[in-house]
Short mmCIF file of C-alpha atoms and ligand atoms in Angstrom, two decimals:
data_model
loop_
_atom_site.label_atom_id
_atom_site.label_comp_id
_atom_site.label_asym_id
_atom_site.label_seq_id
_atom_site.Cartn_x
_atom_site.Cartn_y
_atom_site.Cartn_z
CA UNK A 211 -11.58 58.92 69.83
CA UNK A 212 -13.44 55.86 71.11
CA UNK A 213 -16.08 56.32 73.81
CA UNK A 214 -14.76 53.37 75.82
CA UNK A 215 -11.51 54.58 77.37
CA UNK A 216 -9.34 52.18 79.34
CA UNK A 217 -9.04 52.89 83.03
CA UNK A 218 -5.33 53.42 84.09
CA UNK A 219 -3.70 50.20 85.02
CA UNK A 220 -0.39 51.12 86.59
CA UNK A 221 2.18 48.41 87.61
CA UNK A 222 2.27 48.32 91.40
CA UNK A 223 5.36 46.32 91.92
CA UNK A 224 7.82 48.53 93.73
CA UNK A 225 11.45 48.01 92.74
CA UNK A 226 14.25 48.60 95.38
CA UNK A 227 16.13 51.74 94.34
CA UNK A 228 18.91 52.90 96.57
CA UNK A 229 19.61 56.53 96.99
CA UNK A 230 23.25 56.28 96.06
CA UNK A 231 24.97 53.61 93.95
CA UNK A 232 28.74 52.95 94.20
CA UNK A 233 30.68 51.20 91.42
CA UNK A 234 30.65 47.42 91.53
CA UNK A 235 34.44 46.40 91.56
CA UNK A 236 36.07 43.14 92.93
CA UNK A 237 32.71 42.01 94.30
CA UNK A 238 32.17 45.14 96.37
CA UNK A 239 30.34 48.42 96.12
CA UNK A 240 33.09 51.11 96.07
CA UNK A 241 33.00 54.81 96.15
CA UNK A 242 34.39 56.29 92.81
CA UNK A 243 38.01 57.56 92.99
CA UNK A 244 36.65 60.49 90.81
CA UNK A 245 34.49 61.49 93.78
CA UNK A 246 31.75 62.36 91.29
CA UNK A 247 28.11 61.28 91.21
CA UNK A 248 25.45 62.01 88.73
CA UNK A 249 21.61 61.80 88.69
CA UNK A 250 19.63 59.14 86.78
CA UNK A 251 16.12 60.18 85.98
CA UNK A 252 12.79 58.65 84.89
CA UNK A 253 12.32 59.96 81.37
CA UNK A 254 8.46 59.53 81.71
CA UNK A 255 8.21 62.30 84.44
CA UNK A 256 11.79 63.78 84.77
CA UNK A 257 11.96 62.60 88.50
CA UNK A 258 15.44 61.85 89.85
CA UNK A 259 15.56 58.18 90.77
CA UNK A 260 19.09 57.91 92.35
CA UNK A 261 22.55 59.13 92.32
CA UNK A 262 25.08 57.01 90.49
CA UNK A 263 28.80 57.00 90.77
CA UNK A 264 30.80 58.39 87.92
CA UNK A 265 33.84 56.14 86.96
CA UNK A 266 36.82 58.02 85.83
CA UNK A 267 40.06 56.65 84.41
CA UNK A 268 41.52 55.46 87.85
CA UNK A 269 38.33 53.71 88.55
CA UNK A 270 38.47 51.99 85.14
CA UNK A 271 41.96 50.97 86.08
CA UNK A 272 40.98 49.49 89.30
CA UNK A 273 38.13 47.45 87.69
CA UNK A 274 40.34 46.09 84.93
CA UNK A 275 42.98 45.05 87.54
CA UNK A 276 40.28 43.28 89.56
CA UNK A 277 38.97 41.55 86.32
CA UNK A 278 42.56 40.43 85.54
CA UNK A 279 43.13 38.95 89.06
CA UNK A 280 39.79 37.14 88.92
CA UNK A 281 40.64 35.91 85.40
CA UNK A 282 44.11 34.52 86.52
CA UNK A 283 43.16 33.29 89.87
CA UNK A 284 39.69 31.85 89.57
CA UNK A 285 37.48 32.08 86.59
CA UNK A 286 39.59 30.87 83.75
CA UNK A 287 40.77 28.04 86.02
CA UNK A 288 37.54 26.81 87.06
CA UNK A 289 36.04 23.57 85.79
CA UNK A 290 33.69 24.48 82.96
CA UNK A 291 30.80 22.58 84.59
CA UNK A 292 31.27 24.65 87.84
CA UNK A 293 31.29 27.84 85.76
CA UNK A 294 27.98 26.81 84.32
CA UNK A 295 26.42 26.66 87.80
CA UNK A 296 27.16 30.21 88.41
CA UNK A 297 25.76 31.41 85.05
CA UNK A 298 22.69 29.38 85.76
CA UNK A 299 22.35 30.96 89.01
CA UNK A 300 22.28 34.35 87.36
CA UNK A 301 19.67 33.23 84.89
CA UNK A 302 17.49 31.98 87.81
CA UNK A 303 17.84 35.03 89.86
CA UNK A 304 16.75 37.24 86.82
CA UNK A 305 13.74 35.03 86.40
CA UNK A 306 12.92 35.14 90.14
CA UNK A 307 13.12 39.00 90.25
CA UNK A 308 11.86 39.54 86.82
CA UNK A 309 8.83 41.68 87.70
CA UNK A 310 10.95 44.01 89.94
CA UNK A 311 13.52 44.22 87.10
CA UNK A 312 10.78 44.92 84.51
CA UNK A 313 9.51 47.89 86.51
CA UNK A 314 12.95 49.26 87.07
CA UNK A 315 13.78 49.05 83.31
CA UNK A 316 10.65 50.86 82.45
CA UNK A 317 11.17 53.55 85.16
CA UNK A 318 14.69 54.22 84.16
CA UNK A 319 14.40 53.83 80.39
CA UNK A 320 10.83 54.84 79.49
CA UNK A 321 9.78 51.67 77.54
CA UNK A 322 6.24 50.30 78.15
CA UNK A 323 6.00 47.75 80.93
CA UNK A 324 4.50 45.27 78.70
CA UNK A 325 7.73 45.33 76.60
CA UNK A 326 10.11 45.03 79.50
CA UNK A 327 7.86 42.44 81.31
CA UNK A 328 7.22 40.26 78.19
CA UNK A 329 10.42 40.99 76.17
CA UNK A 330 13.40 42.44 77.87
CA UNK A 331 13.59 40.65 81.08
CA UNK A 332 12.64 37.12 79.88
CA UNK A 333 15.05 37.40 76.86
CA UNK A 334 17.91 38.52 79.22
CA UNK A 335 17.29 35.41 81.43
CA UNK A 336 17.06 33.23 78.26
CA UNK A 337 20.47 34.43 77.30
CA UNK A 338 22.08 33.45 80.64
CA UNK A 339 20.25 30.09 80.43
CA UNK A 340 21.41 29.38 76.95
CA UNK A 341 25.10 30.27 77.42
CA UNK A 342 25.19 28.40 80.90
CA UNK A 343 24.45 25.30 78.70
CA UNK A 344 27.41 26.02 76.57
CA UNK A 345 29.97 26.28 79.27
CA UNK A 346 31.14 22.72 79.41
CA UNK A 347 30.61 21.99 75.74
CA UNK A 348 32.84 24.73 74.35
CA UNK A 349 34.88 22.09 72.24
CA UNK A 350 31.88 21.68 70.11
CA UNK A 351 32.10 25.35 69.13
CA UNK A 352 35.55 24.67 67.76
CA UNK A 353 37.01 23.18 64.66
CA UNK A 354 37.96 19.60 65.26
CA UNK A 355 41.17 19.28 67.35
CA UNK A 356 41.24 22.79 68.54
CA UNK A 357 41.22 23.86 71.98
CA UNK A 358 38.59 26.21 73.42
CA UNK A 359 40.35 28.85 75.27
CA UNK A 360 39.04 32.23 76.82
CA UNK A 361 40.28 35.57 75.69
CA UNK A 362 40.92 37.24 78.97
CA UNK A 363 39.45 40.54 80.31
CA UNK A 364 36.46 41.90 78.12
CA UNK A 365 35.50 45.45 78.13
CA UNK A 366 31.69 45.65 77.33
CA UNK A 367 29.92 49.08 76.61
CA UNK A 368 26.17 48.96 76.11
CA UNK A 369 23.57 51.44 75.10
CA UNK A 370 20.41 52.67 76.67
CA UNK A 371 17.66 51.11 74.43
CA UNK A 372 17.81 47.58 75.83
CA UNK A 373 19.98 48.14 78.91
CA UNK A 374 19.61 44.66 80.81
CA UNK A 375 19.29 42.64 77.59
CA UNK A 376 22.46 44.17 75.99
CA UNK A 377 24.23 43.47 79.17
CA UNK A 378 23.08 39.84 79.14
CA UNK A 379 23.95 39.47 75.50
CA UNK A 380 27.59 40.28 76.46
CA UNK A 381 28.03 39.02 79.82
CA UNK A 382 26.60 35.72 79.36
CA UNK A 383 28.71 34.25 76.59
CA UNK A 384 31.91 36.03 78.02
CA UNK A 385 31.37 34.22 81.39
CA UNK A 386 30.52 30.91 79.87
CA UNK A 387 33.72 30.94 77.99
CA UNK A 388 35.84 31.73 80.96
CA UNK A 389 36.38 35.48 80.42
CA UNK A 390 36.02 38.21 83.04
CA UNK A 391 34.07 41.44 82.39
CA UNK A 392 34.04 45.06 82.99
CA UNK A 393 30.57 46.43 81.96
CA UNK A 394 30.00 49.97 81.20
CA UNK A 395 26.22 50.81 80.97
CA UNK A 396 24.78 53.88 79.21
CA UNK A 397 24.75 57.06 81.15
CA UNK A 398 20.91 57.45 81.10
CA UNK A 399 20.02 53.78 82.14
CA UNK A 400 22.37 52.46 84.72
CA UNK A 401 19.73 50.93 87.09
CA UNK A 402 19.11 47.38 85.68
CA UNK A 403 22.92 46.94 85.25
CA UNK A 404 23.35 47.74 88.84
CA UNK A 405 20.55 45.37 89.79
CA UNK A 406 22.45 42.80 87.85
CA UNK A 407 25.55 43.52 89.76
CA UNK A 408 23.57 42.83 92.98
CA UNK A 409 22.53 39.54 91.46
CA UNK A 410 26.10 38.71 90.53
CA UNK A 411 27.16 39.57 94.18
CA UNK A 412 24.27 37.32 95.63
CA UNK A 413 25.15 34.48 93.13
CA UNK A 414 28.53 34.61 94.86
CA UNK A 415 30.69 34.71 91.66
CA UNK A 416 34.52 35.11 92.50
CA UNK A 417 35.26 38.69 93.19
CA UNK A 418 36.09 40.59 90.10
CA UNK A 419 34.59 38.21 87.67
CA UNK A 420 32.02 40.79 86.79
CA UNK A 421 32.61 44.63 87.51
CA UNK A 422 30.06 47.31 86.71
CA UNK A 423 31.18 50.89 85.96
CA UNK A 424 28.60 53.61 85.62
CA UNK A 425 29.78 56.71 83.69
CA UNK A 426 29.63 58.38 80.24
CA UNK A 427 31.54 58.19 76.94
CA UNK A 428 34.73 59.11 78.62
CA UNK A 429 34.49 56.26 80.91
CA UNK A 430 33.82 54.05 77.87
CA UNK A 431 36.84 55.57 76.08
CA UNK A 432 39.17 54.85 79.02
CA UNK A 433 37.97 51.25 79.05
CA UNK A 434 38.72 50.88 75.19
CA UNK A 435 42.20 52.48 75.74
CA UNK A 436 43.17 50.43 78.78
CA UNK A 437 46.15 48.39 77.80
CA UNK A 438 45.15 45.33 79.77
CA UNK A 439 41.69 44.84 78.23
CA UNK A 440 41.84 41.81 75.75
CA UNK A 441 38.55 42.54 73.95
CA UNK A 442 36.01 45.25 73.52
CA UNK A 443 32.43 44.52 72.82
CA UNK A 444 30.41 47.65 71.86
CA UNK A 445 26.74 48.41 71.07
CA UNK A 446 25.92 51.92 70.21
CA UNK A 447 26.19 54.61 67.54
CA UNK A 448 28.24 54.15 64.31
CA UNK A 449 30.06 57.38 65.07
CA UNK A 450 31.49 56.08 68.48
CA UNK A 451 31.96 52.63 66.73
CA UNK A 452 34.18 54.18 64.31
CA UNK A 453 36.16 55.99 67.06
CA UNK A 454 36.67 52.83 68.98
CA UNK A 455 37.94 51.03 65.96
CA UNK A 456 40.47 53.84 65.25
CA UNK A 457 41.42 53.90 68.98
CA UNK A 458 42.52 50.13 69.07
CA UNK A 459 43.79 49.80 65.39
CA UNK A 460 47.09 48.04 65.43
CA UNK A 461 46.65 46.89 68.98
CA UNK A 462 46.27 43.18 70.05
CA UNK A 463 42.64 43.65 71.15
CA UNK A 464 39.64 41.86 69.86
CA UNK A 465 36.60 43.84 68.78
CA UNK A 466 32.95 43.29 68.08
CA UNK A 467 30.78 46.24 67.10
CA UNK A 468 26.90 46.41 66.73
CA UNK A 469 25.94 49.73 65.51
CA UNK A 470 23.13 51.44 63.84
CA UNK A 471 20.79 50.74 61.13
CA UNK A 472 18.18 51.90 58.70
CA UNK A 473 16.38 48.53 57.95
CA UNK A 474 14.30 48.15 54.80
CA UNK A 475 10.99 46.56 55.48
CA UNK A 476 9.66 45.30 52.22
CA UNK A 477 5.87 44.71 51.69
CA UNK A 478 4.83 43.18 48.43
CA UNK A 479 1.18 43.33 47.03
CA UNK A 480 0.49 39.66 47.69
CA UNK A 481 1.36 39.99 51.48
CA UNK A 482 -1.17 39.00 53.97
CA UNK A 483 -2.13 42.55 54.78
CA UNK A 484 -3.49 42.40 58.34
CA UNK A 485 -0.33 40.60 59.45
CA UNK A 486 1.87 42.86 57.39
CA UNK A 487 0.39 46.09 58.94
CA UNK A 488 0.93 44.63 62.46
CA UNK A 489 4.54 43.77 61.40
CA UNK A 490 5.15 47.27 60.26
CA UNK A 491 3.68 48.75 63.60
CA UNK A 492 5.83 46.30 65.62
CA UNK A 493 8.91 46.96 63.38
CA UNK A 494 8.95 50.68 63.98
CA UNK A 495 6.93 51.57 67.15
CA UNK A 496 8.43 48.82 69.43
CA UNK A 497 10.32 50.56 72.21
CA UNK A 498 9.56 54.03 70.75
CA UNK A 499 11.64 53.05 67.71
CA UNK A 500 14.76 52.97 69.81
CA UNK A 501 15.81 49.83 68.15
CA UNK A 502 19.00 49.47 66.06
CA UNK A 503 17.19 46.87 63.75
CA UNK A 504 13.96 48.77 63.63
CA UNK A 505 12.11 48.53 60.23
CA UNK A 506 12.42 52.24 59.71
CA UNK A 507 12.39 52.31 55.93
CA UNK A 508 9.19 50.89 54.55
CA UNK A 509 9.27 49.87 50.96
CA UNK A 510 5.72 49.06 49.74
CA UNK A 511 4.73 47.94 46.28
CA UNK A 512 3.25 50.80 44.48
CA UNK A 513 -0.19 49.33 43.80
CA UNK A 514 -0.90 48.67 47.50
CA UNK A 515 0.76 51.88 48.89
CA UNK A 516 -2.57 53.86 49.35
CA UNK A 517 -4.23 50.90 51.03
CA UNK A 518 -1.48 50.49 53.43
CA UNK A 519 -1.20 54.21 54.28
CA UNK A 520 -5.01 54.14 55.06
CA UNK A 521 -4.69 51.06 57.44
CA UNK A 522 -1.58 52.54 59.07
CA UNK A 523 -3.25 55.81 59.57
CA UNK A 524 -6.23 54.16 61.32
CA UNK A 525 -3.91 51.83 63.33
CA UNK A 526 -1.96 54.96 64.56
CA UNK A 527 -4.97 56.28 66.24
CA UNK A 528 -5.46 53.00 68.27
CA UNK A 529 -1.89 53.13 69.68
CA UNK A 530 -1.94 54.37 73.29
CA UNK A 531 0.78 56.77 74.28
CA UNK A 532 1.43 57.61 77.92
CA UNK A 533 2.70 56.36 81.26
CA UNK A 534 5.17 53.50 80.54
CA UNK A 535 4.01 51.84 83.86
CA UNK A 536 0.51 51.52 82.59
CA UNK A 537 -0.22 47.95 81.30
CA UNK A 538 -2.19 49.42 78.37
CA UNK A 539 0.64 51.64 77.13
CA UNK A 540 1.98 50.97 73.55
CA UNK A 541 4.15 54.12 73.14
CA UNK A 542 6.10 54.96 76.35
CA UNK A 543 8.67 57.93 76.86
CA UNK A 544 11.66 58.71 74.71
CA UNK A 545 14.73 57.67 76.55
CA UNK A 546 16.28 61.34 77.07
CA UNK A 547 15.89 65.08 76.24
CA UNK A 548 18.83 64.60 73.94
CA UNK A 549 17.16 61.80 71.93
CA UNK A 550 13.85 63.77 71.77
CA UNK A 551 15.78 66.71 70.37
CA UNK A 552 17.38 64.50 67.79
CA UNK A 553 13.96 62.97 66.71
CA UNK A 554 12.49 66.45 66.54
CA UNK A 555 15.33 67.76 64.38
CA UNK A 556 14.97 64.87 61.84
CA UNK A 557 11.31 65.12 61.58
CA UNK A 558 11.69 68.78 60.89
CA UNK A 559 14.13 68.04 58.07
CA UNK A 560 11.56 65.58 56.59
CA UNK A 561 9.02 68.24 56.49
CA UNK A 562 11.51 70.77 55.11
CA UNK A 563 12.58 68.39 52.38
CA UNK A 564 8.99 67.87 51.24
CA UNK A 565 7.78 64.69 52.69
CA UNK A 566 4.16 64.50 54.27
CA UNK A 567 3.95 63.77 58.06
CA UNK A 568 1.14 61.72 59.54
CA UNK A 569 0.85 61.57 63.26
CA UNK A 570 -1.28 59.88 65.93
CA UNK A 571 -3.49 62.57 67.31
CA UNK A 572 -3.32 62.50 71.23
CA UNK A 573 -2.43 64.75 73.96
CA UNK A 574 1.13 64.31 75.22
CA UNK A 575 1.91 64.19 79.01
CA UNK A 576 3.00 67.47 80.33
CA UNK A 577 6.23 66.27 82.02
CA UNK A 578 8.58 63.79 80.57
CA UNK A 579 9.89 63.13 77.06
CA UNK A 580 7.24 62.06 74.50
CA UNK A 581 6.98 61.86 70.66
CA UNK A 582 3.91 60.65 68.92
CA UNK A 583 3.88 57.67 66.56
CA UNK A 584 4.43 58.99 63.18
CA UNK A 585 5.11 58.25 59.51
CA UNK A 586 6.20 60.08 56.43
CA UNK A 587 4.76 59.56 53.01
CA UNK A 588 6.24 60.92 49.80
CA UNK A 589 9.74 60.23 50.93
CA UNK A 590 12.54 60.27 48.48
CA UNK A 591 15.65 58.06 48.66
CA UNK A 592 17.85 61.16 49.09
CA UNK A 593 15.75 62.62 52.07
CA UNK A 594 17.71 62.67 55.40
CA UNK A 595 14.81 60.72 56.97
CA UNK A 596 15.41 57.88 54.40
CA UNK A 597 19.12 57.75 55.02
CA UNK A 598 19.79 58.56 58.63
CA UNK A 599 19.01 56.64 61.87
CA UNK A 600 16.11 58.61 63.62
CA UNK A 601 15.91 56.14 66.52
CA UNK A 602 12.37 57.28 67.20
CA UNK A 603 8.79 56.25 66.44
CA UNK A 604 9.12 57.58 62.99
CA UNK A 605 8.61 55.54 59.80
CA UNK A 606 9.59 56.66 56.34
CA UNK A 607 7.42 55.33 53.39
CA UNK A 608 8.84 54.72 49.99
CA UNK A 609 7.48 52.71 47.02
CA UNK A 610 8.84 50.16 44.45
CA UNK A 611 7.47 48.38 41.42
CA UNK A 612 9.46 45.12 40.91
CA UNK A 613 11.41 42.96 43.27
CA UNK A 614 14.67 44.01 41.79
CA UNK A 615 13.90 47.65 42.36
CA UNK A 616 13.01 46.73 45.97
CA UNK A 617 16.38 44.90 46.31
CA UNK A 618 18.21 47.92 44.91
CA UNK A 619 16.52 50.35 47.10
CA UNK A 620 16.73 48.26 50.24
CA UNK A 621 20.53 47.91 49.86
CA UNK A 622 21.04 51.52 48.98
CA UNK A 623 22.17 52.44 52.56
CA UNK A 624 25.53 52.56 54.26
CA UNK A 625 23.93 50.32 56.94
CA UNK A 626 23.25 46.45 56.91
CA UNK A 627 21.81 45.24 60.21
CA UNK A 628 18.33 43.93 59.41
CA UNK A 629 15.54 43.58 56.81
CA UNK A 630 12.09 42.44 56.60
CA UNK A 631 10.06 40.82 53.71
CA UNK A 632 6.36 40.26 53.43
CA UNK A 633 4.95 38.15 50.66
CA UNK A 634 2.70 35.20 50.26
CA UNK A 635 5.02 33.67 47.75
CA UNK A 636 7.93 31.58 49.27
CA UNK A 637 10.07 31.71 45.93
CA UNK A 638 9.93 35.52 45.97
CA UNK A 639 10.65 35.63 49.70
CA UNK A 640 13.81 33.57 49.27
CA UNK A 641 14.91 35.37 46.01
CA UNK A 642 14.77 38.81 47.93
CA UNK A 643 16.12 37.55 51.22
CA UNK A 644 19.37 36.14 49.76
CA UNK A 645 19.96 39.52 48.14
CA UNK A 646 19.44 41.59 51.24
CA UNK A 647 22.82 43.03 52.48
CA UNK A 648 21.77 42.63 56.18
CA UNK A 649 22.77 40.36 58.88
CA UNK A 650 19.29 39.47 59.88
CA UNK A 651 16.42 38.98 57.46
CA UNK A 652 12.96 38.45 58.78
CA UNK A 653 10.23 36.77 56.49
CA UNK A 654 6.74 37.50 57.29
CA UNK A 655 7.57 38.55 60.63
CA UNK A 656 9.77 41.30 62.39
CA UNK A 657 11.79 41.88 65.57
CA UNK A 658 11.88 38.18 66.42
CA UNK A 659 14.73 37.21 68.70
CA UNK A 660 16.05 33.94 70.21
CA UNK A 661 19.32 33.39 72.26
CA UNK A 662 20.39 30.54 69.82
CA UNK A 663 20.10 32.77 66.75
CA UNK A 664 22.96 34.99 65.74
CA UNK A 665 22.52 38.78 65.52
CA UNK A 666 24.81 41.35 63.95
CA UNK A 667 25.63 43.57 60.95
CA UNK A 668 27.27 44.43 57.71
CA UNK A 669 29.23 47.64 56.66
CA UNK A 670 28.41 50.63 58.92
CA UNK A 671 26.21 48.43 61.10
CA UNK A 672 29.37 46.75 62.51
CA UNK A 673 30.89 43.31 62.62
CA UNK A 674 30.80 40.23 64.88
CA UNK A 675 27.74 38.41 65.97
CA UNK A 676 25.90 38.06 69.24
CA UNK A 677 23.72 35.01 70.15
CA UNK A 678 24.19 31.35 69.13
CA UNK A 679 27.25 29.50 68.64
CA UNK A 680 28.53 32.38 66.53
CA UNK A 681 28.18 34.85 69.43
CA UNK A 682 30.04 32.24 71.66
CA UNK A 683 32.91 32.08 69.26
CA UNK A 684 33.46 35.97 69.68
CA UNK A 685 34.62 35.13 73.32
CA UNK A 686 37.02 32.25 72.61
CA UNK A 687 40.69 32.68 71.54
CA UNK A 688 41.42 32.03 67.83
P1 NAI B 2061 26.67 56.35 71.94
O1 NAI B 2061 27.12 55.49 70.96
O2 NAI B 2061 27.34 57.72 72.25
O3 NAI B 2061 26.46 55.73 73.42
C1 NAI B 2061 26.45 54.18 73.52
C2 NAI B 2061 27.44 53.84 74.66
O4 NAI B 2061 28.72 54.16 74.27
C3 NAI B 2061 27.15 54.43 75.93
O5 NAI B 2061 27.35 53.53 77.04
C4 NAI B 2061 28.04 55.59 75.90
O6 NAI B 2061 28.49 55.95 77.33
C5 NAI B 2061 29.36 55.01 75.19
N1 NAI B 2061 30.27 55.88 74.64
C6 NAI B 2061 30.01 57.23 74.11
N2 NAI B 2061 31.20 57.50 73.56
C7 NAI B 2061 32.10 56.71 73.81
C8 NAI B 2061 33.40 56.63 73.44
N3 NAI B 2061 34.12 57.52 72.78
N4 NAI B 2061 34.21 55.51 73.79
C9 NAI B 2061 33.58 54.53 74.41
N5 NAI B 2061 32.31 54.44 74.68
C10 NAI B 2061 31.43 55.57 74.48
O7 NAI B 2061 25.06 56.74 71.59
P2 NAI B 2061 24.05 57.99 72.14
O8 NAI B 2061 24.85 59.15 71.96
O9 NAI B 2061 23.48 57.61 73.39
O10 NAI B 2061 22.96 57.95 70.97
C11 NAI B 2061 23.23 58.53 69.72
C12 NAI B 2061 22.67 57.87 68.56
O11 NAI B 2061 23.33 56.55 68.32
C13 NAI B 2061 21.20 57.47 68.68
O12 NAI B 2061 20.38 58.61 68.23
C14 NAI B 2061 21.03 56.38 67.75
O13 NAI B 2061 20.76 56.81 66.37
C15 NAI B 2061 22.43 55.69 67.83
N6 NAI B 2061 22.28 54.42 68.78
C16 NAI B 2061 22.31 53.15 68.28
C17 NAI B 2061 22.16 52.17 69.30
C18 NAI B 2061 22.20 50.73 68.81
O14 NAI B 2061 21.56 49.97 69.40
N7 NAI B 2061 22.81 50.50 67.63
C19 NAI B 2061 22.06 52.39 70.63
C20 NAI B 2061 22.19 53.72 71.06
C21 NAI B 2061 22.30 54.79 70.19
MG1 MG B 2062 26.87 59.76 72.13
#
């Protein structure tokens, strides 16, 4: 412990949170036909923030019908340059309300304010800005001579780790192409999606162009199964991704799936070590490790293993865990009790299977869901912590001797979302990068995002791309 402690520096911007939220359907806030509401909490202290409507199958049907009507009557008929103005308007509103949205995202999800403020919200706005620019240039995304046509009504189901950003990734390209949307946010993090619905309302989009239905997995399943939905875009667990694929098999419905990952993060002995260690920390501890592309399997060259472990052990002690609204916080709250239980269970399995656990030593807040930044040494390829997605601040460290061994170990996973490589040697970087079976490969950096750059996976990490012209094409008819 250092003697110079930071004073607390909590964010003071107060977001507007209503006591009750209805569903956002056809441009209005409506009571759920299910007549059910559920609590949404702040995972950092377990306080209830609001009551949120639960959308049942009848509500899903109403939202899909409103999206269909908006599609036929207004949105697909609108001149593309006009459509762009609305999408720009959403982008500007997110920017104008960025402070409030950042606080809301942090309160509802548990992530540190510095991340929601500097990453989630600006990147969400950036996606709307980027795709607004495409709306009147869609022909350029097509092969010569082919017409750019929208698909229709899109059902979009997003997870809780980047609630607003995942909504932005999905809604922005859908709207730019002339589709209408029914968005289903995750059960634990509905508030920024509902704030986005307010923004859509204020931006005066034609009623029904964007609908937001809060609910749980059954709500999502009803959206997947609705016969009048033309496309499903899903981000979440591999298990649910597989269920969705089975549910729509043989039907005329487009699908993109962005699922889990167990990314290899490879560090060679000639890597710039200071930067590599920061890259490892960013790769696994960003957003408490609730990141599908997290660098959760660290592969280090054997001769630098001990040095890296020493440096990481020291670095762990400097990470600050606590109130997510504090500007100094590096590790915030785990998103939910269920996720905390899952992390604990997998960490226990790592210890039981013989790996060695190293953790930051700090007191955890008494209320709320917290897990200290951790890593395991002595991990075997066969251990569960080397194979399964932990989705928490827990790194598994393995070793290799040659580039080919690193490649073989990196690809020894059912997943294939991202990978990272650290080496000073350009040719080695390229040699390894082109052999990674992963959708995104970061070289001498990690977790870098830009709306113009496509993101997505291979194998059990799903298919389809989000971002860039590739992400745009997922919302255009073939
Ligand atoms: P999940 O896949 O159950 O939830 C993601 C979204 O899908 C939520 O909006 C949920 O309501 C919805 N959903 C759930 N069941 C559905 C169904 N049958 N049909 C349609 N929609 C459905 O993920 P969960 O249970 O929250 O987390 C479990 C694990 O999944 C995590 O521990 C993590 O390993 C992984 N995960 C991966 C994510 C990623 O970004 N790839 C995001 C969230 C979770
Ligand atoms: Mg689930």
